[in-house]
């Protein structure tokens, strides 16, 4: 037996927020390798002031069954269905009339040949029905070529070494006849269905889904090539994919699970395989939870033709910026490496996509005793156009695999939480790289976001480890508190803490490079850094800053290096316990010039090469100690020096006062909640620029150039 394992940990600082949003909590039983994401129903206050219940996830991922992987059959005892101009049947428990084959009991049925007709499974037997496709080509222009009205379980086995094809050109128009089946797929099953075998199956469905299960859908292995006028694969209760080569070209979603009424269902779990999806809707969409445990994914929406969102017409919008982090920003003398960026020029906004509607029908009838109109589907599929890569209403957990995502909408999007445990992802998107309404936790892995609107966005973002590169048109990382708003349309200058937001960005480890045309690291609340190696190529405009926070940026460990414009520049907070300096330069320097921090003897401590022009830089590391004297060099020439009179230092003279100085008093963490081990003692002065809460996006950056970094002296 095969079983899936998952664990989601929700940070304590978000308990109140998660209660309000209805997000599930996780209980993991490692001894039994079993996890339930569960919570009691919560009530939230809607915009009209009325309380309403919001969906929560209570998912416990199902096990694969042994029969899912059983590809063996005895041809000598099987019933043979021969497709031809006139379809024939040889064997038991199947009959044919007007080229419609009806199977009435469990057993093995081998389908071979080429013909136009329909195969109906209508079995009250408690045995599995196995359909073996052995060089079969089945076409129907009036109904689903394969319709499973009832069966304990149906297994479609793709015989080794065979090529099979199902073509559905039926209109699938809704029928008002109470006896109509209203199928919506080339393979339509009202009960559970499994695909296995080492052969291949091509499904062409002009006006509906490729394969629909009104129960659950399992892909054990095999090669599937699906072209669908609606969704590719659709499993109402859940979809499990163990392995296989799956290619989907769909006019709506690629793979989806749709149960909206049972919070323990409506999920998708993928353990492996090679999955390529080109969709006009979402590539993979789960009504509750989505688990990616392995596999290789190439996910594209809108054919990759889209424009990245831009807020360049907004107040404070920045200029075009570019550049990427090199292959390695670890504190070592690694060589530079250029990265070729996707070209965003001359791209078109994607056309609207017709949303999926439940119970899409045809004009055909069936010999099934279960031939009443199917109204049992609890799925609500009337949704506006969405063109995301991975999408879930509750939780997304990514624990392995290689993902290449190129989507018009968010690449990875959850209405509640995203947990990124370990995978290698390359992302290009017209919106956010990774978005979670509540929490985003990155524990390890590689994330390379080559173009986006904002890179990472959530209410609480925690980075424990991993290698992360972000090139963003607006903010690189945005810890966003949607409850914060301002009514003023004028910039707020001087003092921080104007918005009293409670969002949190918590950096505990990893290697992070951000190239942003808007703010580099942005929080509508707090930023805590206790570890990690962080480089920010900030904005070239004075309307944004490399750092932008409303309450506190407390740094107690790790390395921070930033470059950008001085207009809205913020230093870290006085509550920090690790030495830092912000340096206002007397002139603007072009990108590509090496910036170095040395001690008084000229020993290089930190260095990096900004990709864009800059007139303000920032350093923080354990190498900066109170009482020490330091020099700032640009391409080897000293441009500034300072003595660290305190933990948080300033050098040079700012040419603008929009965000300069130590700011006003900062806020305190709500309800006394502090990320464990992050909050230093003392005050929480926040050197905030006091900008309006900026959920609106600011500037355009398609990205070009390189960045390098080096660290000498103490190991980081």
XYZ file of C-alpha atoms in Angstrom:
716
model
C 0.000 0.000 0.000
C 1.204 3.503 -0.780
C 0.470 6.453 1.420
C 1.099 10.188 1.276
C 2.446 12.226 4.162
C 1.940 15.918 4.853
C 2.533 18.385 7.599
C 1.513 22.011 7.874
C 2.683 24.174 10.760
C 0.919 27.475 11.291
C 2.903 30.207 13.099
C 1.603 31.314 16.461
C 1.555 34.944 15.441
C -1.256 34.203 13.013
C -3.677 32.354 15.293
C -6.145 35.233 15.401
C -5.894 35.838 11.678
C -6.368 32.180 10.830
C -9.384 31.921 13.094
C -10.922 34.817 11.218
C -10.088 33.452 7.789
C -11.188 29.886 8.473
C -7.780 28.393 7.711
C -7.299 24.799 8.823
C -4.847 23.640 11.443
C -2.567 20.644 11.108
C -2.254 17.536 13.236
C 0.457 15.128 12.158
C 0.719 11.523 13.291
C 4.204 10.573 12.169
C 3.926 7.098 13.613
C 1.048 6.320 11.308
C 2.395 8.482 8.474
C -0.949 10.185 8.350
C -1.884 13.846 8.452
C -5.185 15.616 8.790
C -5.529 19.306 8.092
C -8.543 20.166 10.166
C -10.363 22.909 11.971
C -13.779 23.700 13.315
C -15.859 25.959 11.113
C -15.260 29.628 11.765
C -17.509 32.613 11.278
C -16.251 35.797 9.691
C -17.835 39.198 9.338
C -18.659 40.018 5.744
C -18.500 43.468 4.207
C -22.210 43.953 4.864
C -21.678 43.325 8.570
C -23.358 39.929 8.603
C -21.608 36.845 9.897
C -21.032 34.023 7.444
C -19.341 30.631 7.665
C -16.173 30.187 5.660
C -14.906 26.882 4.303
C -12.092 25.083 6.104
C -10.044 22.106 4.993
C -10.391 18.762 6.797
C -8.417 16.808 4.209
C -6.867 13.438 4.943
C -5.225 12.320 1.718
C -6.440 8.927 0.564
C -4.181 5.939 0.090
C -3.617 4.397 -3.284
C -5.209 0.980 -3.517
C -3.278 -2.100 -4.646
C -5.654 -2.459 -7.572
C -4.564 0.951 -8.880
C -1.202 -0.564 -9.810
C -2.469 -3.946 -11.001
C -1.987 -4.093 -14.775
C -2.248 -7.885 -15.130
C -5.150 -9.565 -16.911
C -5.939 -12.947 -18.424
C -6.778 -12.513 -22.084
C -8.075 -16.085 -22.347
C -10.970 -15.364 -19.978
C -11.597 -11.759 -21.017
C -14.474 -10.471 -23.093
C -13.271 -9.039 -26.413
C -14.819 -5.852 -27.822
C -13.810 -5.335 -31.438
C -14.332 -1.831 -32.789
C -15.266 -1.578 -36.462
C -17.996 -0.160 -38.664
C -20.127 -2.697 -36.840
C -18.879 -3.273 -33.296
C -18.872 -6.886 -32.087
C -18.595 -8.514 -28.668
C -17.193 -11.962 -27.854
C -17.599 -13.116 -24.241
C -19.744 -12.712 -21.166
C -21.565 -9.790 -19.499
C -21.495 -7.428 -22.462
C -23.903 -6.781 -25.305
C -24.020 -4.433 -28.294
C -26.896 -2.613 -29.967
C -26.577 0.187 -32.530
C -22.807 0.242 -31.844
C -23.402 0.936 -28.136
C -21.700 -1.704 -25.980
C -23.154 -2.177 -22.499
C -21.108 -3.929 -19.794
C -23.211 -5.246 -16.901
C -20.761 -7.006 -14.549
C -17.232 -6.888 -13.231
C -14.440 -8.509 -15.171
C -11.893 -7.809 -17.897
C -12.926 -6.347 -21.255
C -10.323 -5.953 -23.988
C -11.043 -3.174 -26.490
C -9.298 -3.308 -29.858
C -9.793 -2.047 -33.408
C -11.230 1.191 -34.840
C -14.860 2.226 -34.734
C -17.535 4.843 -34.068
C -19.753 4.135 -31.084
C -19.946 4.092 -27.286
C -18.961 1.834 -24.418
C -21.245 2.019 -21.380
C -20.359 0.443 -18.018
C -23.511 -0.211 -15.995
C -22.560 -2.787 -13.377
C -24.174 -3.368 -9.993
C -21.583 -6.059 -9.372
C -19.110 -5.626 -6.511
C -16.213 -6.608 -8.765
C -13.869 -4.201 -10.546
C -14.488 -3.525 -14.214
C -11.210 -3.479 -16.171
C -11.189 -1.942 -19.642
C -7.989 -2.938 -21.447
C -7.236 -0.639 -24.361
C -5.141 -2.556 -26.869
C -4.558 -0.497 -30.017
C -8.093 0.844 -29.804
C -9.469 3.908 -31.602
C -12.968 4.875 -30.466
C -14.896 7.865 -31.815
C -18.293 9.332 -31.008
C -20.055 12.371 -32.428
C -23.191 12.027 -30.309
C -22.100 11.196 -26.744
C -19.138 10.362 -24.494
C -17.229 7.503 -26.160
C -16.814 5.890 -22.732
C -19.587 6.387 -20.172
C -19.398 4.716 -16.748
C -22.878 4.869 -15.259
C -22.102 2.685 -12.260
C -19.422 0.280 -11.108
C -17.600 -0.507 -7.890
C -14.505 0.823 -9.662
C -13.335 1.025 -13.238
C -9.701 0.581 -14.228
C -8.630 1.607 -17.714
C -5.421 -0.301 -18.485
C -3.284 0.886 -21.398
C -1.735 -2.320 -22.646
C 2.052 -2.326 -22.944
C 3.367 -1.295 -26.339
C -0.017 -0.069 -27.612
C -1.272 3.269 -28.909
C -4.878 4.179 -28.222
C -7.154 7.079 -29.066
C -10.550 8.405 -27.981
C -12.186 11.209 -29.969
C -15.320 13.022 -28.821
C -16.916 15.540 -31.192
C -20.336 15.556 -29.502
C -21.854 18.960 -28.784
C -22.513 18.134 -25.106
C -25.310 20.674 -25.105
C -27.552 20.593 -22.086
C -30.699 18.551 -22.499
C -33.943 19.286 -20.657
C -34.980 15.643 -20.989
C -35.235 14.233 -17.458
C -33.753 10.978 -18.725
C -30.702 12.620 -20.288
C -27.307 11.858 -18.764
C -25.705 15.239 -19.471
C -22.163 13.927 -19.652
C -19.294 16.400 -19.967
C -16.229 14.431 -21.064
C -14.814 11.989 -23.588
C -14.441 9.562 -20.682
C -17.233 10.264 -18.199
C -17.509 8.270 -14.985
C -20.080 8.626 -12.215
C -17.936 6.395 -9.991
C -14.212 6.113 -9.257
C -11.826 5.493 -12.134
C -8.129 4.618 -12.408
C -5.796 4.870 -15.400
C -2.761 2.555 -15.442
C -0.518 0.662 -17.841
C 2.576 1.462 -19.880
C 0.757 2.125 -23.165
C -0.472 5.498 -24.411
C -3.883 7.124 -24.759
C -4.720 10.235 -26.756
C -7.995 11.956 -25.879
C -9.453 14.609 -28.160
C -12.648 16.248 -26.906
C -13.871 19.202 -28.921
C -16.527 20.672 -26.640
C -16.065 19.230 -23.142
C -13.569 17.728 -20.675
C -11.029 15.095 -21.515
C -11.840 12.864 -18.532
C -14.350 13.457 -15.738
C -14.920 11.426 -12.587
C -17.835 12.350 -10.375
C -16.093 10.355 -7.634
C -12.304 10.146 -7.509
C -9.693 9.937 -10.243
C -6.369 8.095 -9.968
C -3.570 8.155 -12.541
C -1.187 5.351 -11.560
C 0.980 5.537 -14.676
C 0.785 5.562 -18.459
C 1.064 8.164 -21.199
C -1.868 10.551 -21.622
C -2.158 13.209 -24.320
C -5.317 15.279 -23.849
C -6.764 18.090 -25.940
C -9.966 19.402 -24.391
C -12.521 22.075 -25.188
C -13.011 22.557 -21.455
C -10.953 20.926 -18.647
C -8.315 18.254 -19.160
C -8.695 15.993 -16.102
C -11.464 16.544 -13.565
C -12.045 14.520 -10.410
C -14.841 15.774 -8.241
C -13.793 14.279 -4.893
C -10.048 14.108 -5.469
C -7.300 13.493 -7.989
C -4.258 11.324 -7.196
C -1.351 11.110 -9.651
C 1.384 8.632 -8.892
C 3.356 8.690 -12.144
C 3.021 8.886 -15.901
C 3.619 11.222 -18.806
C 0.669 13.616 -18.994
C 0.273 16.348 -21.607
C -2.820 18.557 -21.534
C -3.930 21.378 -23.821
C -7.201 22.740 -22.444
C -9.530 25.640 -23.134
C -10.207 25.920 -19.390
C -8.354 24.275 -16.469
C -5.776 21.553 -16.904
C -6.341 19.376 -13.816
C -8.983 20.149 -11.213
C -10.908 18.752 -8.275
C -14.262 20.354 -7.668
C -16.098 19.195 -4.531
C -17.159 22.353 -2.694
C -19.516 20.846 -0.111
C -17.293 18.322 1.702
C -14.210 19.969 3.211
C -12.422 16.596 3.419
C -12.585 16.286 -0.373
C -11.881 18.485 -3.375
C -8.099 17.987 -3.185
C -5.281 17.019 -5.551
C -2.112 15.103 -4.646
C 0.691 14.528 -7.164
C 3.603 12.248 -6.282
C 5.487 12.054 -9.577
C 5.369 11.962 -13.345
C 6.079 14.374 -16.162
C 3.192 16.814 -16.438
C 2.915 19.420 -19.191
C -0.130 21.693 -19.237
C -1.043 24.557 -21.540
C -4.348 25.971 -20.334
C -6.518 28.983 -20.949
C -7.622 28.702 -17.317
C -5.731 27.465 -14.260
C -3.174 24.746 -14.860
C -3.885 22.794 -11.638
C -6.755 23.839 -9.365
C -7.949 22.210 -6.127
C -11.119 23.183 -4.339
C -9.481 22.515 -0.945
C -5.811 21.410 -0.780
C -3.071 20.812 -3.340
C -0.012 18.644 -2.605
C 3.038 18.468 -4.881
C 5.397 15.736 -3.657
C 7.410 15.082 -6.791
C 7.385 15.120 -10.562
C 8.454 17.438 -13.346
C 5.969 20.151 -14.282
C 5.799 22.528 -17.236
C 2.772 24.736 -16.631
C 1.701 27.494 -19.013
C -1.429 29.616 -19.097
C -2.560 31.965 -21.885
C 0.125 30.426 -24.118
C 2.625 32.525 -22.186
C 1.289 35.665 -23.899
C 0.633 38.318 -21.266
C 1.912 41.566 -19.860
C 3.337 41.731 -16.362
C 1.252 44.031 -14.172
C 2.725 47.470 -13.699
C 1.932 50.445 -11.499
C 4.218 52.896 -13.266
C 1.347 55.372 -13.580
C 0.829 55.366 -9.790
C 2.375 57.985 -7.490
C 5.904 56.891 -6.737
C 6.101 54.585 -9.735
C 9.668 53.659 -10.513
C 11.689 53.543 -13.669
C 12.498 50.438 -15.628
C 14.959 48.298 -13.733
C 16.761 45.130 -14.498
C 19.193 42.516 -13.408
C 19.257 39.162 -11.742
C 21.194 37.591 -8.970
C 24.010 35.434 -10.323
C 23.870 31.670 -9.998
C 25.319 31.874 -6.486
C 24.994 34.622 -3.883
C 26.458 32.519 -1.110
C 29.264 34.261 0.793
C 32.011 33.009 -1.506
C 34.114 34.267 -4.383
C 31.930 32.641 -6.999
C 32.069 33.812 -10.585
C 29.369 35.926 -12.186
C 26.710 34.337 -14.326
C 24.207 36.088 -16.554
C 20.634 34.872 -16.747
C 18.553 35.326 -19.891
C 15.226 36.872 -19.007
C 11.903 36.135 -20.740
C 10.979 38.990 -23.060
C 7.880 40.814 -21.865
C 7.772 43.178 -24.826
C 4.928 43.148 -27.330
C 2.916 40.667 -25.304
C -0.868 40.647 -25.321
C -3.339 40.570 -22.504
C -4.925 37.099 -22.525
C -8.402 36.776 -23.941
C -11.275 35.928 -21.666
C -11.892 32.260 -21.020
C -15.345 30.805 -20.712
C -15.750 29.518 -17.185
C -16.503 25.864 -16.587
C -20.156 25.136 -15.975
C -21.313 22.045 -14.187
C -23.408 19.358 -15.845
C -22.554 20.320 -19.423
C -24.748 18.043 -21.442
C -25.143 16.154 -24.645
C -28.093 15.016 -26.631
C -27.393 11.315 -26.231
C -29.057 8.711 -24.067
C -27.785 5.611 -22.362
C -28.994 2.112 -21.760
C -28.241 2.649 -18.097
C -30.868 2.186 -15.446
C -29.248 5.250 -13.887
C -30.347 7.509 -16.706
C -31.859 10.435 -14.850
C -30.286 13.858 -15.044
C -27.205 13.950 -12.841
C -27.827 16.623 -10.222
C -25.652 15.184 -7.477
C -22.580 17.232 -8.282
C -22.070 19.691 -5.456
C -19.381 21.554 -7.330
C -19.741 25.239 -7.976
C -17.747 26.109 -11.073
C -19.129 29.496 -12.018
C -15.898 31.390 -11.534
C -14.377 34.339 -13.336
C -11.392 33.869 -15.571
C -8.378 32.664 -13.637
C -5.075 31.766 -15.277
C -2.896 30.593 -12.403
C -0.346 27.801 -12.259
C -1.047 26.032 -8.956
C -4.210 27.148 -7.187
C -6.061 26.005 -4.069
C -8.811 27.452 -1.923
C -7.218 26.238 1.316
C -3.635 24.908 1.458
C -0.781 24.245 -0.949
C 2.119 22.049 0.192
C 5.114 21.633 -2.137
C 7.567 18.984 -0.946
C 9.468 17.984 -4.062
C 9.729 18.076 -7.814
C 10.810 20.476 -10.528
C 8.340 23.168 -11.547
C 8.571 25.443 -14.576
C 5.634 27.854 -14.448
C 4.780 30.581 -16.964
C 1.343 32.038 -16.243
C -0.652 35.209 -16.845
C -1.969 35.127 -13.256
C -0.259 34.108 -9.981
C 2.106 31.184 -10.497
C 1.275 29.658 -7.093
C -1.821 30.894 -5.272
C -3.666 29.826 -2.128
C -6.564 31.524 -0.419
C -5.065 30.383 2.882
C -1.540 28.911 3.215
C 1.418 27.888 1.087
C 4.146 25.674 2.559
C 7.197 25.241 0.332
C 9.250 22.428 1.836
C 11.571 21.510 -1.005
C 11.428 21.763 -4.791
C 13.120 23.547 -7.677
C 10.879 26.173 -9.251
C 11.430 28.551 -12.145
C 8.607 31.075 -12.403
C 7.573 33.778 -14.856
C 4.187 35.397 -14.258
C 2.088 38.438 -15.009
C 1.109 38.722 -11.338
C 2.530 37.302 -8.082
C 5.144 34.582 -8.051
C 3.820 32.930 -4.869
C 0.749 34.305 -3.084
C -1.028 33.169 0.077
C -3.786 35.131 1.754
C -2.611 34.012 5.197
C 0.815 32.388 5.554
C 3.691 31.547 3.242
C 6.447 29.369 4.719
C 9.602 28.465 2.778
C 11.603 25.732 4.476
C 14.054 24.821 1.718
C 14.432 24.396 -2.018
C 15.117 26.719 -4.934
C 12.800 29.449 -6.209
C 13.816 31.507 -9.236
C 11.225 34.124 -10.189
C 12.441 35.658 -13.441
C 9.582 38.118 -13.923
C 6.532 39.011 -11.871
C 4.422 41.803 -10.433
C 5.356 40.896 -6.857
C 7.553 37.954 -5.958
C 6.252 36.634 -2.632
C 3.083 37.932 -0.991
C 1.225 36.867 2.154
C 0.101 38.224 5.504
C 2.903 36.353 7.246
C 5.984 35.212 5.328
C 8.624 33.014 6.965
C 11.842 32.053 5.171
C 13.708 29.341 7.052
C 16.069 28.236 4.288
C 16.387 27.912 0.539
C 17.802 29.788 -2.450
C 15.430 32.491 -3.687
C 15.890 34.867 -6.646
C 13.238 37.445 -7.484
C 12.955 40.012 -10.277
C 9.802 42.082 -9.740
C 8.007 44.940 -11.462
C 6.826 46.110 -8.066
C 7.694 44.763 -4.602
C 10.054 41.839 -4.356
C 8.533 40.524 -1.107
C 5.337 41.973 0.334
C 4.024 41.045 3.768
C 0.608 42.534 3.218
C -2.058 43.317 5.788
C -5.308 43.737 3.873
C -6.985 45.293 6.917
C -4.664 48.307 6.710
C -5.824 51.229 4.633
C -5.215 54.941 4.430
C -7.449 57.667 3.115
C -4.788 60.270 2.423
C -3.681 60.688 -1.180
C -0.608 62.682 -0.236
C 2.744 61.082 0.662
C 3.371 60.850 4.412
C 6.920 61.955 5.224
C 9.278 61.586 8.098
C 7.711 59.382 10.716
C 7.107 55.675 10.508
C 4.408 53.543 12.013
C 1.599 55.468 10.342
C -0.440 52.454 9.315
C -0.291 50.182 12.385
C -0.244 47.059 10.222
C 0.456 43.653 11.743
C 1.864 41.738 8.769
C 5.179 39.961 9.340
C 8.189 39.059 7.194
C 10.466 36.730 9.161
C 13.840 35.822 7.604
C 15.612 33.082 9.555
C 17.909 31.620 6.901
C 18.515 30.964 3.246
C 20.012 32.992 0.408
C 17.736 35.718 -0.913
C 18.298 38.042 -3.870
C 15.647 40.611 -4.807
C 15.707 42.934 -7.811
C 12.638 45.141 -7.488
C 11.401 48.234 -9.295
C 9.144 48.901 -6.320
C 10.107 48.171 -2.729
C 12.583 45.362 -2.212
C 11.329 44.039 1.135
C 7.938 45.490 2.068
C 5.883 44.802 5.189
C 2.662 46.436 6.342
C 3.966 45.731 9.823
C 7.144 43.993 10.945
C 10.339 42.555 9.488
C 12.528 40.278 11.592
C 15.852 38.933 10.354
C 17.824 36.499 12.499
C 19.748 34.768 9.705
C 20.043 34.395 5.982
C 22.069 36.146 3.314
C 19.961 38.918 1.794
C 20.790 41.186 -1.149
C 18.298 43.756 -2.392
C 18.729 45.573 -5.705
C 16.223 48.256 -4.891
C 14.370 50.833 -6.980
C 15.887 53.570 -9.102
C 12.985 55.913 -8.306
C 12.653 57.993 -5.152
C 9.077 56.787 -4.648
C 10.117 53.369 -3.306
C 12.837 51.943 -1.110
C 14.990 48.866 -0.801
C 13.274 48.409 2.581
C 9.747 49.555 3.389
C 8.117 48.655 6.696
C 5.455 50.274 8.843
C 6.532 49.150 12.313
C 9.915 47.487 12.852
C 12.862 45.954 11.007
C 14.783 44.199 13.782
C 17.929 42.438 12.566
C 19.708 40.137 15.022
C 21.743 37.970 12.636
C 22.560 37.110 9.060
C 23.715 39.467 6.318
C 21.794 42.332 4.706
C 23.070 44.354 1.741
C 20.922 46.769 -0.241
C 21.320 49.352 -2.983
C 18.783 51.763 -4.399
C 17.517 55.310 -4.304
C 17.679 57.469 -1.208
C 14.305 59.194 -1.483
C 12.334 56.653 0.556
C 15.277 54.785 2.075
C 14.831 53.277 5.544
C 17.501 52.014 7.861
C 16.834 49.042 10.107
C 15.256 49.762 13.488
C 17.093 50.865 16.626
C 15.813 47.688 18.274
C 18.285 45.688 16.151
C 21.136 43.982 18.001
C 23.425 43.449 14.996
C 25.559 46.265 13.624
C 24.364 48.052 10.489
C 24.882 51.178 8.437
C 22.930 53.075 5.815
C 25.106 55.170 3.510
C 23.766 58.169 1.587
C 26.092 58.779 -1.349
C 26.875 62.223 -2.728
C 26.177 61.132 -6.298
C 24.319 58.430 -8.215
C 26.397 55.549 -9.517
C 25.644 53.290 -12.447
C 24.912 49.631 -11.949
C 27.750 47.203 -12.450
C 30.086 48.920 -9.996
C 31.384 46.861 -7.081
C 30.444 48.175 -3.633
C 32.651 47.087 -0.725
C 32.702 47.459 3.050
C 36.182 47.266 4.569
C 37.615 47.722 8.027
C 39.981 50.577 8.813
C 42.936 48.485 7.617
C 41.361 47.892 4.217
C 40.324 44.281 4.775
C 37.183 43.598 2.760
C 34.295 42.439 4.913
C 31.350 42.511 2.520
C 30.860 43.339 -1.149
C 28.324 43.085 -3.939
C 27.721 44.585 -7.369
C 24.360 46.314 -7.813
C 22.674 45.720 -11.165
C 21.039 49.165 -11.360
C 21.922 52.772 -10.592
C 21.998 53.725 -6.908
C 22.777 56.544 -4.492
C 22.087 54.751 -1.226
C 23.510 51.504 0.138
C 23.137 49.477 3.298
C 25.130 46.844 5.153
C 24.385 44.739 8.212
C 26.448 41.840 9.519
C 28.259 40.657 12.621
C 31.410 42.288 11.175
C 30.078 45.750 12.088
C 30.815 46.266 15.778
C 30.412 49.293 17.980
C 33.602 51.355 18.081
C 34.930 50.060 14.788
C 35.878 52.291 11.864
C 34.845 51.286 8.344
C 35.217 52.440 4.754
C 32.859 52.294 1.791
C 34.510 51.666 -1.579
C 33.020 51.792 -5.070
C 35.124 50.031 -7.679
C 38.029 50.241 -5.247
C 37.768 53.980 -4.576
C 36.857 55.159 -1.092
C 33.701 57.280 -1.139
C 32.708 57.318 2.542
C 33.880 56.239 5.989
C 32.256 56.029 9.394
C 32.796 54.990 12.971
C 30.129 52.710 14.426
C 29.134 54.812 17.412
C 26.084 52.657 17.977
C 24.484 49.488 16.645
C 22.466 51.246 13.919
C 24.540 53.830 12.049
C 24.161 56.428 9.309
C 26.867 57.742 6.993
C 26.722 60.489 4.394
C 24.025 63.083 3.891
C 20.655 62.330 2.389
C 19.578 64.539 -0.514
C 15.885 63.950 0.321
C 14.057 63.809 3.646
C 11.151 61.697 2.454
C 12.318 58.640 4.282
C 15.535 59.761 5.971
C 16.552 59.444 9.563
C 15.784 57.274 12.514
C 12.041 57.901 12.180
C 9.398 58.079 14.836
C 8.514 55.514 17.471
C 7.690 52.146 16.036
C 4.775 49.929 16.864
C 4.673 46.852 19.022
C 3.799 43.350 17.922
C 0.056 42.822 18.354
C -1.094 40.909 21.425
C 2.503 40.501 22.499
C 3.082 37.880 19.806
C 6.679 37.773 18.599
C 8.266 35.282 16.220
C 10.245 32.936 18.401
C 13.744 34.188 19.155
C 13.451 37.169 16.838
C 12.397 40.183 18.866
C 15.324 41.904 20.599
C 14.852 43.745 23.839
C 14.506 47.472 23.968
C 12.479 49.934 21.949
C 11.074 49.312 18.501
C 11.867 52.506 16.667
C 10.867 52.107 13.061
C 12.675 54.213 10.502
C 9.589 54.133 8.340
C 9.014 56.548 5.521
C 5.367 56.665 6.462
C 4.195 55.903 2.954
C 0.575 55.106 2.371
C -0.178 51.402 2.592
C 0.857 50.325 -0.900
C -1.031 47.330 -2.133
C -1.212 49.194 -5.442
C 1.732 48.230 -7.611
C 4.236 50.707 -8.773
C 6.693 50.141 -11.548
C 7.825 48.157 -14.533
C 10.856 45.904 -14.614
C 11.388 43.244 -17.226
C 14.842 42.559 -15.842
C 18.347 42.606 -17.255
C 21.871 42.727 -15.931
C 23.727 40.814 -13.256
C 24.657 41.066 -9.616
C 27.552 39.566 -7.742
C 28.329 39.353 -4.056
C 31.331 38.414 -1.985
C 31.978 38.078 1.710
C 35.334 38.087 3.386
C 36.283 37.923 7.006
C 33.906 36.116 9.338
C 31.979 33.210 7.904
C 28.276 33.826 7.585
